[in-house]
Amino acid sequence: MNKCLIVGRPNVGKTAFLLSFSRYLGLKDIEIKVRTSDGSIHSRKRRLEDAYSELVQSSPHTTQELQSVVLKLPVGKGYRVFELVDSAGLIDGVHANPVIRAAIAQTIEAIAAASVVAHMFDAALLGSAGYSEGIGQVDRDLFEYAKLQADYFILANKMDLSGAERGLELIRSTFHQVPVFPVSAKTMEGFKEVKRHVSRLV
Amino acid sequence: MRPAYTNSRQIYQELAKGNLGTVEALHALRLLQANGSVSTLPASAGDPTGKPNNALEELNKLIGLEAVKKLVEEIQAFVQIRRYRQEYGLKAEPLVLHMIFKGNPGTGKTTVARILGALFKELGVLSKGHLIEVERADLVGEYIGHTAQRTREQVKKALGGILFIDEAYSLARGGEKDFGKEAIDTLVKAMEDHKDELILILAGYRREMEKFVQSNPGLSSRFPIILEFPDYNLTELMEIAKLMVKEREYRLSEAAEKCLYNLLKNQVDNYDENRGNARLVRNLVERSIRRQAVRLTRAGQFDRNSLTVLTEADILAAAEGAE
Ligand SMILES: Nc1nc2c(ncn2[C@@H]2O[C@H](COP(=O)(O)OP(=O)(O)OP(=O)(O)O)[C@@H](O)[C@H]2O)c(=O)[nH]1
Ligand SMILES: [Mg+2]
């Protein structure tokens, strides 16, 4: 089964997207497969809204393992089944917490196993007036590496917030020749385009 | 030999251990993808894996680590005196040499463990004195019974030497149902079964180790020796850098030395997460050497002097690559 891996910095909305996109495709209850960094696998069944309030948090490094949902996309007369995988947020340097480091290593390792990589940004943060750091090194390197490994596209998330348009522009002017989809994991804006694009890839 | 990344697994492991940052790991992976392998540097003269003739001498050559050196000397004296006392039929304290090492990455824990192995071999406490370095992933298995089996395998490899468990607290991470507990139980049993042929060292961050010991009351009596590895200070980091440069038969230009000093000072002053980390100094030095090679190749400069000098530009280029 093809894997579409969502990667990006902490708190950009990866988990929110995983769950919202599942809801968008019609799921109400989901089974989340969790793969921890030491290799064990287990499954959690939840109502979607319960999973959302449990797994989506405003603090960084919430997700510390790979968690995935199997999704069905209508293609032609039939369906295509693929695995949408959420991962741990990436940072530039070395994290002091060994558990988070292991999760980051696991995420990087997962890139090689994915057939599609969706690289997510927080467009609202990038575009906000007080944010001067711009697009960081890890995102630049991720871009360079991931597009060698898989079909690659960018999700500019949190488009429902003010400033996001500016962030989107920054993303588009930094990363050339790759598809960039403005979305909101909150309002599901832009999901139609993502769905169409992913259907062609998986 | 410094690690040459010939496969991506090594890179993932170094990333998890904290020897590589995410950015560096992605670079390395890209290089690996592009070339099939990444260039290597010759092994250095002072490589700690080299066999020391005299372990204590080797230890004393290390920069800093004064408290560690003192304690190791005490342990050596104690072992020797105990032996003499036995010869006179005097009461001898049981010899329990399991240890806890507390400190940040890059503060010399593995190096000291390796030297201790050699020392205990010299003293006749251990038959081989080799070091087996493991972490949670090497011990914990995937189903009931698997963990005990894997842990016993590692113990077996370490018999006659030292079993060094990095980030030992991660074994206690998952709570009651986690296989980590099975690993701990197996280790405790191995310590009894192989009392005279195995030394265990539990290592990790200071705070996490202290919590781990506190929450496992049996541990402190089983691991009576505690060594603290403080972060290196600025002077020590500079000494380490200079020694590394010298061992590799290079030298720093005056400006390069100043530049390096300022870089390290910046880290120390800003309480950078990586301050006091000798491994980062080593990375910086090694990267500078590669930058120098690129610079000389571009300039077509191959005279002896140019080949030995690292300039400010090399250091700066190396530091930039590290960001
Ligand atoms: N307004 C708005 N908020 C969002 C959106 N997507 C996510 N968030 C919020 O951003 C925060 C982080 O969301 P998560 O989905 O947990 O982010 P993550 O990328 O999975 O974070 P880590 O797991 O920590 O790496 C939460 O407070 C979400 O409610 C969005 O499209 N719009
Ligand atoms: Mg998350």
Coordinates of C-alpha atoms and ligand atoms in Angstrom, one line a residue:
Chain A
M1 CA 0.0 0.0 0.0
N2 CA 1.3 3.4 -0.9
K3 CA 2.3 5.7 1.9
C4 CA 1.8 9.5 1.9
L5 CA 3.9 10.9 4.7
I6 CA 3.1 14.3 6.3
V7 CA 6.3 16.0 7.5
G8 CA 7.1 19.5 8.9
R9 CA 8.1 21.5 11.9
P10 CA 6.4 21.0 15.2
N11 CA 2.9 22.5 15.5
V12 CA 2.3 23.3 11.9
G13 CA -0.9 21.1 12.0
K14 CA 0.2 17.7 10.7
T15 CA -2.0 15.8 13.0
A16 CA -4.9 18.1 12.6
F17 CA -4.6 17.6 8.8
L18 CA -4.5 13.8 9.1
L19 CA -7.7 13.8 11.1
S20 CA -9.5 16.5 9.2
F21 CA -8.6 15.0 5.9
S22 CA -10.0 11.6 7.1
R23 CA -13.2 13.4 8.1
Y24 CA -13.3 15.1 4.7
L25 CA -13.2 11.7 3.0
G26 CA -16.2 10.6 5.1
L27 CA -14.8 8.8 8.1
K28 CA -16.5 9.2 11.5
D29 CA -14.6 6.6 13.4
I30 CA -11.1 5.9 12.7
E31 CA -8.5 3.3 13.4
I32 CA -5.1 4.9 13.9
K33 CA -2.1 2.7 13.5
V34 CA 0.7 3.8 15.8
R35 CA 4.3 2.8 15.1
T36 CA 6.7 3.8 17.9
S37 CA 10.3 4.6 17.4
D38 CA 11.4 1.3 19.0
G39 CA 9.4 -0.5 16.3
S40 CA 6.3 -1.7 18.2
I41 CA 3.0 -1.3 16.5
H42 CA -0.5 -0.9 18.0
S43 CA -3.9 0.3 16.9
R44 CA -6.3 2.8 18.5
K45 CA -9.9 3.0 17.5
R46 CA -11.6 6.3 18.2
R47 CA -14.4 8.6 17.2
L48 CA -12.8 11.2 15.0
E49 CA -13.6 14.1 17.3
D50 CA -12.2 12.3 20.3
A51 CA -9.0 11.5 18.4
Y52 CA -8.8 15.2 17.4
S53 CA -9.1 16.5 20.9
E54 CA -6.6 13.9 22.2
L55 CA -3.9 14.2 19.5
V56 CA -4.0 17.8 18.3
Q57 CA -2.4 20.1 20.8
S58 CA -1.2 23.6 20.8
S59 CA 2.2 22.6 22.3
P60 CA 5.1 21.4 20.1
H61 CA 6.3 17.8 19.9
T62 CA 2.9 16.4 20.7
T63 CA 3.3 13.6 18.2
Q64 CA 6.3 11.4 19.0
E65 CA 5.6 8.4 16.8
L66 CA 4.3 7.6 13.3
Q67 CA 0.5 7.5 13.3
S68 CA -1.4 6.5 10.2
V69 CA -4.9 6.1 8.9
V70 CA -5.9 4.0 5.9
L71 CA -7.9 6.0 3.4
K72 CA -9.9 5.4 0.3
L73 CA -9.9 7.7 -2.7
P74 CA -12.3 7.3 -5.6
V75 CA -10.3 6.8 -8.7
G76 CA -12.1 6.2 -12.0
K77 CA -14.8 3.6 -11.3
G78 CA -13.1 2.2 -8.3
Y79 CA -11.1 3.2 -5.2
R80 CA -7.5 3.5 -4.4
V81 CA -6.4 2.7 -0.9
F82 CA -3.4 4.4 0.7
E83 CA -2.0 5.1 4.1
L84 CA -1.8 8.7 5.3
V85 CA 1.0 8.9 7.8
D86 CA 1.5 11.6 10.4
S87 CA 5.0 12.1 11.9
A88 CA 6.9 13.9 14.7
G89 CA 7.8 17.6 14.1
L90 CA 11.3 18.3 12.9
I91 CA 13.8 20.9 14.3
D92 CA 17.1 22.2 12.9
G93 CA 19.5 20.9 15.5
V94 CA 19.8 18.2 18.2
H95 CA 16.9 18.0 20.7
A96 CA 17.9 17.5 24.3
N97 CA 15.2 14.9 24.9
P98 CA 16.2 11.4 23.7
V99 CA 12.6 10.4 23.1
I100 CA 12.0 13.3 20.8
R101 CA 15.3 12.6 19.0
A102 CA 14.3 9.0 18.4
A103 CA 11.0 10.2 17.0
I104 CA 12.7 12.6 14.7
A105 CA 15.1 9.9 13.5
Q106 CA 12.0 7.7 12.9
T107 CA 10.4 10.5 10.8
I108 CA 13.5 11.0 8.7
E109 CA 13.7 7.2 8.2
A110 CA 10.1 7.1 7.1
I111 CA 10.8 9.5 4.2
A112 CA 12.7 6.8 2.3
A113 CA 9.7 4.4 2.7
A114 CA 7.1 6.9 1.5
S115 CA 5.9 7.1 -2.0
V116 CA 4.4 10.6 -1.5
V117 CA 5.7 13.3 0.9
A118 CA 3.5 16.2 1.9
H119 CA 5.7 18.9 3.5
M120 CA 3.6 21.1 5.7
F121 CA 4.2 24.7 6.8
D122 CA 2.4 27.0 9.1
A123 CA 1.7 29.8 6.6
A124 CA 0.1 32.0 9.3
L125 CA 3.2 31.8 11.4
L126 CA 5.5 32.5 8.5
G127 CA 3.4 35.5 7.5
S128 CA 2.8 36.9 10.9
A129 CA 4.3 40.4 11.6
G130 CA 6.4 39.5 14.6
Y131 CA 8.0 36.4 13.0
S132 CA 11.4 37.3 11.6
E133 CA 13.1 34.0 11.2
G134 CA 11.6 33.2 7.8
I135 CA 11.9 29.7 6.4
G136 CA 14.4 27.7 8.4
Q137 CA 17.2 25.4 7.4
V138 CA 15.5 22.1 8.2
D139 CA 12.6 22.9 5.8
R140 CA 15.1 23.8 3.1
D141 CA 17.0 20.6 3.5
L142 CA 13.9 18.5 3.9
F143 CA 12.7 19.9 0.5
E144 CA 16.0 19.0 -1.1
Y145 CA 16.0 15.5 0.3
A146 CA 12.4 14.5 0.1
K147 CA 11.9 15.4 -3.5
L148 CA 14.7 13.0 -4.3
Q149 CA 12.9 10.2 -2.5
A150 CA 9.2 10.6 -3.3
D151 CA 6.5 12.5 -5.1
Y152 CA 6.7 15.7 -3.2
F153 CA 4.3 18.6 -2.6
I154 CA 3.8 21.4 -0.1
L155 CA 0.9 22.1 2.2
A156 CA 0.6 25.7 3.4
N157 CA -1.6 25.2 6.4
K158 CA -3.6 27.5 8.6
M159 CA -4.9 29.6 5.7
D160 CA -7.9 30.6 7.8
L161 CA -5.7 32.8 9.9
S162 CA -4.6 36.3 9.1
G163 CA -1.2 36.8 7.6
A164 CA -1.3 33.3 6.0
E165 CA -1.4 34.8 2.5
R166 CA 1.9 36.5 3.2
G167 CA 3.3 33.2 4.4
L168 CA 2.0 31.4 1.3
E169 CA 3.8 33.9 -0.9
L170 CA 7.1 33.4 1.0
I171 CA 6.7 29.6 0.6
R172 CA 6.1 30.0 -3.2
S173 CA 9.0 32.3 -3.7
T174 CA 11.4 30.0 -1.8
F175 CA 10.5 26.6 -3.2
H176 CA 10.2 26.5 -7.0
Q177 CA 8.8 23.9 -9.3
V178 CA 6.8 22.0 -6.7
P179 CA 3.1 22.1 -6.2
V180 CA 2.0 24.2 -3.2
F181 CA -1.5 23.8 -1.8
P182 CA -2.9 26.4 0.5
V183 CA -5.2 24.6 3.1
S184 CA -6.7 24.9 6.5
A185 CA -7.0 21.8 8.6
K186 CA -9.5 23.7 10.6
T187 CA -12.0 24.8 7.8
M188 CA -11.0 22.1 5.3
E189 CA -10.4 24.8 2.7
G190 CA -8.2 23.6 -0.1
F191 CA -8.9 19.9 0.6
K192 CA -10.6 19.3 -2.8
E193 CA -7.4 20.2 -4.6
V194 CA -5.2 18.1 -2.3
K195 CA -7.6 15.1 -2.8
R196 CA -7.4 15.4 -6.5
H197 CA -3.6 15.7 -6.5
V198 CA -3.1 12.7 -4.1
S199 CA -5.5 10.5 -6.1
R200 CA -3.1 10.9 -9.1
L201 CA -0.1 10.0 -7.0
V202 CA -1.0 7.1 -4.9
Chain B
M1 CA 38.2 5.8 12.3
R2 CA 35.4 8.4 12.3
P3 CA 32.1 7.1 11.1
A4 CA 31.8 7.1 7.3
Y5 CA 28.2 6.9 6.4
T6 CA 28.0 4.0 4.1
N7 CA 24.4 3.3 4.8
S8 CA 21.4 5.3 5.9
R9 CA 20.8 3.3 9.0
Q10 CA 24.0 4.7 10.6
I11 CA 22.7 8.2 9.9
Y12 CA 19.3 7.4 11.5
Q13 CA 21.1 6.0 14.6
E14 CA 23.5 9.0 14.9
L15 CA 20.4 11.3 14.6
A16 CA 18.6 9.4 17.4
K17 CA 21.7 9.5 19.6
G18 CA 22.1 13.2 19.1
N19 CA 25.5 13.0 17.3
L20 CA 23.8 14.6 14.3
G21 CA 21.2 17.3 14.0
T22 CA 18.3 16.9 11.7
V23 CA 19.9 19.3 9.2
E24 CA 23.2 17.5 9.2
A25 CA 21.4 14.1 8.8
L26 CA 19.4 15.3 5.8
H27 CA 22.7 16.5 4.3
A28 CA 24.4 13.2 4.9
L29 CA 21.4 11.3 3.4
R30 CA 21.5 13.5 0.3
L31 CA 25.2 12.9 -0.1
L32 CA 24.8 9.2 0.4
Q33 CA 22.1 9.2 -2.2
A34 CA 24.2 11.2 -4.6
N35 CA 27.5 9.4 -4.3
G36 CA 26.6 6.1 -2.8
S37 CA 29.0 6.9 0.1
V38 CA 30.5 9.8 2.0
S39 CA 34.2 10.5 2.1
T40 CA 36.1 9.4 5.2
L41 CA 39.1 10.9 7.0
P42 CA 42.0 8.9 8.2
A43 CA 41.9 7.6 11.8
S44 CA 43.5 10.0 14.2
A45 CA 46.5 9.2 16.4
G46 CA 44.7 9.9 19.5
D47 CA 41.6 7.8 18.7
P48 CA 40.3 6.5 22.0
T49 CA 39.7 3.1 20.6
G50 CA 43.5 2.6 20.3
K51 CA 44.9 0.2 22.9
P52 CA 46.3 2.1 25.9
N53 CA 49.5 0.6 27.3
N54 CA 48.6 2.0 30.6
A55 CA 45.0 2.9 31.2
L56 CA 45.6 5.4 33.9
E57 CA 48.1 7.3 31.8
E58 CA 45.6 7.3 29.0
L59 CA 43.0 8.7 31.4
N60 CA 45.2 11.4 32.7
K61 CA 45.9 12.5 29.1
L62 CA 42.3 13.4 28.7
I63 CA 41.5 17.1 29.1
G64 CA 39.5 18.2 32.1
L65 CA 37.5 15.5 33.9
E66 CA 39.5 16.1 37.2
A67 CA 36.9 14.6 39.5
V68 CA 36.6 11.5 37.3
K69 CA 40.3 11.0 37.3
K70 CA 40.5 11.3 41.1
L71 CA 37.7 8.8 41.6
V72 CA 39.2 6.4 39.2
E73 CA 42.5 6.6 41.0
E74 CA 40.7 5.8 44.3
I75 CA 39.0 2.8 42.7
Q76 CA 42.3 1.5 41.4
A77 CA 43.9 1.9 44.9
F78 CA 41.0 0.3 46.5
V79 CA 41.1 -2.8 44.2
Q80 CA 44.8 -3.2 44.8
I81 CA 44.7 -2.8 48.6
R82 CA 41.8 -5.2 48.7
R83 CA 43.9 -7.8 47.0
Y84 CA 46.9 -7.3 49.4
R85 CA 44.5 -7.6 52.4
Q86 CA 43.1 -10.8 51.0
E87 CA 46.7 -12.1 50.9
Y88 CA 47.0 -11.5 54.6
G89 CA 43.6 -13.1 55.2
L90 CA 42.1 -9.8 56.3
K91 CA 38.5 -9.0 55.8
A92 CA 37.8 -7.8 52.2
E93 CA 34.9 -5.7 51.2
P94 CA 32.9 -7.2 48.4
L95 CA 34.1 -5.7 45.1
V96 CA 31.1 -4.1 43.4
L97 CA 32.1 -2.0 40.5
H98 CA 28.9 -1.3 38.7
M99 CA 28.6 2.4 38.0
I100 CA 26.4 5.2 37.1
F101 CA 27.6 7.9 34.7
K102 CA 25.8 11.2 34.7
G103 CA 26.4 13.9 32.1
N104 CA 25.4 15.5 28.8
P105 CA 26.4 13.9 25.5
G106 CA 30.0 14.6 24.4
T107 CA 31.4 14.9 27.9
G108 CA 33.6 11.9 27.7
K109 CA 31.4 9.1 29.2
T110 CA 32.1 6.4 26.6
T111 CA 35.8 7.3 26.4
V112 CA 36.2 6.9 30.2
A113 CA 34.2 3.7 30.1
R114 CA 36.5 2.3 27.5
I115 CA 39.6 3.3 29.6
L116 CA 38.1 1.7 32.7
G117 CA 37.7 -1.5 30.9
A118 CA 41.4 -1.5 30.1
L119 CA 42.2 -0.5 33.6
F120 CA 40.2 -3.3 35.1
K121 CA 41.9 -5.7 32.8
E122 CA 45.3 -4.5 33.9
L123 CA 44.2 -4.9 37.5
G124 CA 43.0 -8.4 36.9
V125 CA 39.4 -7.6 37.7
L126 CA 38.1 -8.3 34.2
S127 CA 39.4 -11.0 31.9
K128 CA 39.0 -9.0 28.6
G129 CA 38.1 -5.5 29.5
H130 CA 36.3 -4.7 26.3
L131 CA 33.3 -2.4 26.1
I132 CA 29.9 -3.3 24.7
E133 CA 27.8 -0.2 24.2
V134 CA 24.1 -0.7 24.0
E135 CA 20.9 1.3 24.2
R136 CA 17.2 0.5 24.7
A137 CA 16.7 -0.6 21.1
D138 CA 19.5 -3.2 21.5
L139 CA 17.8 -4.8 24.5
V140 CA 14.1 -4.5 24.1
G141 CA 12.3 -6.9 21.9
E142 CA 8.9 -7.1 20.3
Y143 CA 7.1 -9.8 22.3
I144 CA 7.2 -11.4 25.7
G145 CA 10.4 -13.4 26.1
H146 CA 12.1 -11.7 23.2
T147 CA 13.5 -8.9 25.4
A148 CA 15.0 -11.3 27.9
Q149 CA 16.6 -13.2 25.0
R150 CA 18.0 -10.1 23.4
T151 CA 19.3 -8.7 26.7
R152 CA 21.0 -12.0 27.5
E153 CA 22.7 -12.0 24.1
Q154 CA 24.2 -8.5 24.9
V155 CA 25.2 -9.7 28.3
K156 CA 27.0 -12.6 26.8
K157 CA 28.9 -10.4 24.4
A158 CA 30.0 -8.2 27.4
L159 CA 31.2 -11.0 29.7
G160 CA 34.7 -10.4 30.7
G161 CA 34.2 -6.7 30.0
I162 CA 31.9 -3.8 30.5
L163 CA 28.3 -3.5 29.4
F164 CA 27.6 0.2 28.9
I165 CA 23.9 1.1 28.7
D166 CA 23.4 4.6 27.2
E167 CA 20.3 6.5 28.3
A168 CA 19.5 3.7 30.7
Y169 CA 16.3 5.4 32.0
S170 CA 14.6 4.8 28.6
L171 CA 14.2 1.2 29.8
A172 CA 11.9 2.5 32.5
R173 CA 10.0 4.7 30.1
G174 CA 6.9 2.8 29.2
G175 CA 5.7 1.9 32.6
E176 CA 4.7 -1.6 33.9
K177 CA 3.6 -3.1 30.7
D178 CA 6.6 -2.0 28.7
F179 CA 9.3 -4.6 27.8
G180 CA 11.9 -2.3 29.2
K181 CA 11.1 -3.7 32.6
E182 CA 11.8 -7.1 31.4
A183 CA 15.2 -5.9 30.2
I184 CA 15.9 -4.4 33.7
D185 CA 15.0 -7.6 35.4
T186 CA 17.2 -9.7 33.1
L187 CA 20.1 -7.3 33.7
V188 CA 19.7 -7.5 37.5
K189 CA 19.7 -11.3 37.2
A190 CA 22.8 -11.2 35.0
M191 CA 24.6 -9.1 37.5
E192 CA 24.1 -11.8 40.1
D193 CA 24.8 -14.7 37.8
H194 CA 28.0 -13.2 36.4
K195 CA 29.2 -11.3 39.5
D196 CA 32.8 -11.7 38.7
E197 CA 32.9 -11.3 35.0
L198 CA 30.7 -8.3 34.2
I199 CA 30.6 -4.7 35.0
L200 CA 27.6 -2.7 34.2
I201 CA 27.6 1.1 33.5
L202 CA 24.3 3.0 33.3
A203 CA 24.8 6.3 31.6
G204 CA 22.7 9.3 30.6
Y205 CA 21.7 12.8 31.3
R206 CA 22.2 13.9 34.9
R207 CA 18.7 14.8 35.7
E208 CA 17.1 11.8 34.1
M209 CA 19.6 9.4 35.7
E210 CA 18.8 10.8 39.1
K211 CA 15.1 10.4 38.6
F212 CA 15.7 6.9 37.3
V213 CA 17.7 5.9 40.4
Q214 CA 15.3 7.5 42.8
S215 CA 12.3 5.7 41.3
N216 CA 14.2 2.3 41.4
P217 CA 15.2 2.0 45.0
G218 CA 17.2 -1.2 44.4
L219 CA 19.6 0.5 42.0
S220 CA 21.8 2.7 44.2
S221 CA 23.1 -0.2 46.3
R222 CA 23.8 -2.2 43.1
F223 CA 25.5 0.7 41.5
P224 CA 27.7 2.1 44.2
I225 CA 30.0 4.2 42.0
I226 CA 28.7 7.4 40.6
L227 CA 30.7 9.5 38.2
E228 CA 29.6 13.0 37.2
F229 CA 30.7 14.3 33.8
P230 CA 30.4 18.1 33.9
D231 CA 30.2 20.1 30.6
Y232 CA 33.6 21.2 29.4
N233 CA 34.4 24.9 30.1
L234 CA 35.7 27.2 27.5
T235 CA 39.4 26.7 28.3
E236 CA 39.0 23.0 28.1
L237 CA 37.1 23.1 24.9
M238 CA 39.9 25.1 23.3
E239 CA 42.5 22.7 24.6
I240 CA 40.5 19.8 23.2
A241 CA 40.2 21.5 19.8
K242 CA 43.9 22.3 19.7
L243 CA 44.8 18.7 20.6
M244 CA 42.6 17.4 17.9
V245 CA 44.1 19.7 15.4
K246 CA 47.6 18.7 16.4
E247 CA 46.9 15.0 16.4
R248 CA 45.7 15.4 12.8
E249 CA 48.9 17.3 11.9
Y250 CA 47.3 20.6 11.3
R251 CA 47.6 23.9 13.0
L252 CA 45.3 26.9 13.5
S253 CA 46.3 30.3 12.2
E254 CA 46.2 33.0 14.9
A255 CA 43.0 34.4 13.4
A256 CA 41.5 30.9 13.2
E257 CA 42.2 30.3 16.8
K258 CA 40.6 33.5 17.8
C259 CA 37.6 32.8 15.6
L260 CA 37.2 29.3 17.1
Y261 CA 37.5 30.8 20.6
N262 CA 34.7 33.3 19.9
L263 CA 32.5 30.6 18.4
L264 CA 32.8 28.4 21.5
K265 CA 32.6 31.4 23.8
N266 CA 29.3 32.3 22.2
Q267 CA 27.9 28.8 22.8
V268 CA 29.0 28.8 26.4
D269 CA 27.8 32.4 27.1
N270 CA 24.4 31.8 25.5
Y271 CA 23.8 28.5 27.3
D272 CA 23.6 26.9 24.0
E273 CA 22.2 23.4 24.3
N274 CA 25.5 22.1 23.0
R275 CA 27.9 24.0 25.1
G276 CA 30.5 22.0 26.7
N277 CA 30.2 19.2 24.2
A278 CA 33.5 17.8 23.0
R279 CA 31.9 15.9 20.2
L280 CA 30.7 19.2 18.6
V281 CA 34.2 20.5 18.8
R282 CA 35.4 17.5 17.0
N283 CA 32.8 17.9 14.3
L284 CA 33.8 21.5 13.9
V285 CA 37.4 20.6 13.6
E286 CA 36.7 17.9 11.1
R287 CA 34.4 20.0 9.1
S288 CA 37.1 22.8 9.0
I289 CA 39.6 20.2 7.6
R290 CA 37.2 19.4 4.9
R291 CA 36.5 23.1 4.1
Q292 CA 40.3 23.6 4.0
A293 CA 40.6 20.8 1.4
V294 CA 37.9 22.4 -0.7
R295 CA 39.6 25.8 -0.5
L296 CA 43.0 24.5 -1.4
T297 CA 41.7 22.4 -4.2
R298 CA 40.0 25.5 -5.7
A299 CA 43.1 27.6 -5.3
G300 CA 45.4 24.9 -6.5
Q301 CA 47.6 25.4 -3.5
F302 CA 49.4 22.3 -2.4
D303 CA 52.6 23.5 -0.5
R304 CA 53.4 22.1 2.8
N305 CA 52.5 25.2 4.8
S306 CA 49.1 25.6 3.1
L307 CA 48.4 22.0 3.7
T308 CA 48.8 22.3 7.4
V309 CA 47.2 25.6 8.2
L310 CA 43.5 25.9 9.0
T311 CA 42.4 29.5 8.4
E312 CA 39.7 31.6 9.9
A313 CA 37.7 31.2 6.7
D314 CA 37.8 27.4 7.1
I315 CA 36.5 27.7 10.7
L316 CA 33.7 30.1 9.7
A317 CA 32.7 27.9 6.7
A318 CA 32.6 24.9 9.0
A319 CA 30.5 26.7 11.6
E320 CA 28.1 27.9 9.0
G321 CA 27.6 24.4 7.8
A322 CA 26.8 23.4 11.3
E323 CA 23.9 25.7 11.7
Ligands
LIG1 N1 -6.3 28.1 13.0 C1 -5.8 26.9 12.6 N2 -5.2 26.2 13.6 C2 -4.7 25.0 13.3 C3 -4.8 24.5 11.9 N3 -4.1 23.3 11.9 C4 -3.7 23.1 13.2 N4 -4.0 24.1 14.0 C5 -3.6 24.3 15.4 O1 -2.2 24.2 15.5 C6 -1.8 23.5 16.7 C7 -0.9 22.3 16.4 O2 -1.6 21.4 15.6 P1 -1.2 19.9 15.5 O3 -2.0 19.2 14.5 O4 -1.1 19.3 16.9 O5 0.3 20.1 15.0 P2 1.4 19.0 14.6 O6 2.1 19.5 13.4 O7 0.9 17.7 14.6 O8 2.4 19.2 15.9 P3 3.5 18.2 16.5 O9 2.8 16.8 16.6 O10 3.7 18.7 17.9 O11 4.7 18.2 15.7 C8 -3.1 23.1 17.4 O12 -3.4 24.0 18.4 C9 -4.1 23.1 16.3 O13 -5.4 23.4 16.8 C10 -5.4 25.3 11.0 O14 -5.6 25.0 9.8 N5 -5.9 26.5 11.4
MG2 MG 1.2 16.1 15.8

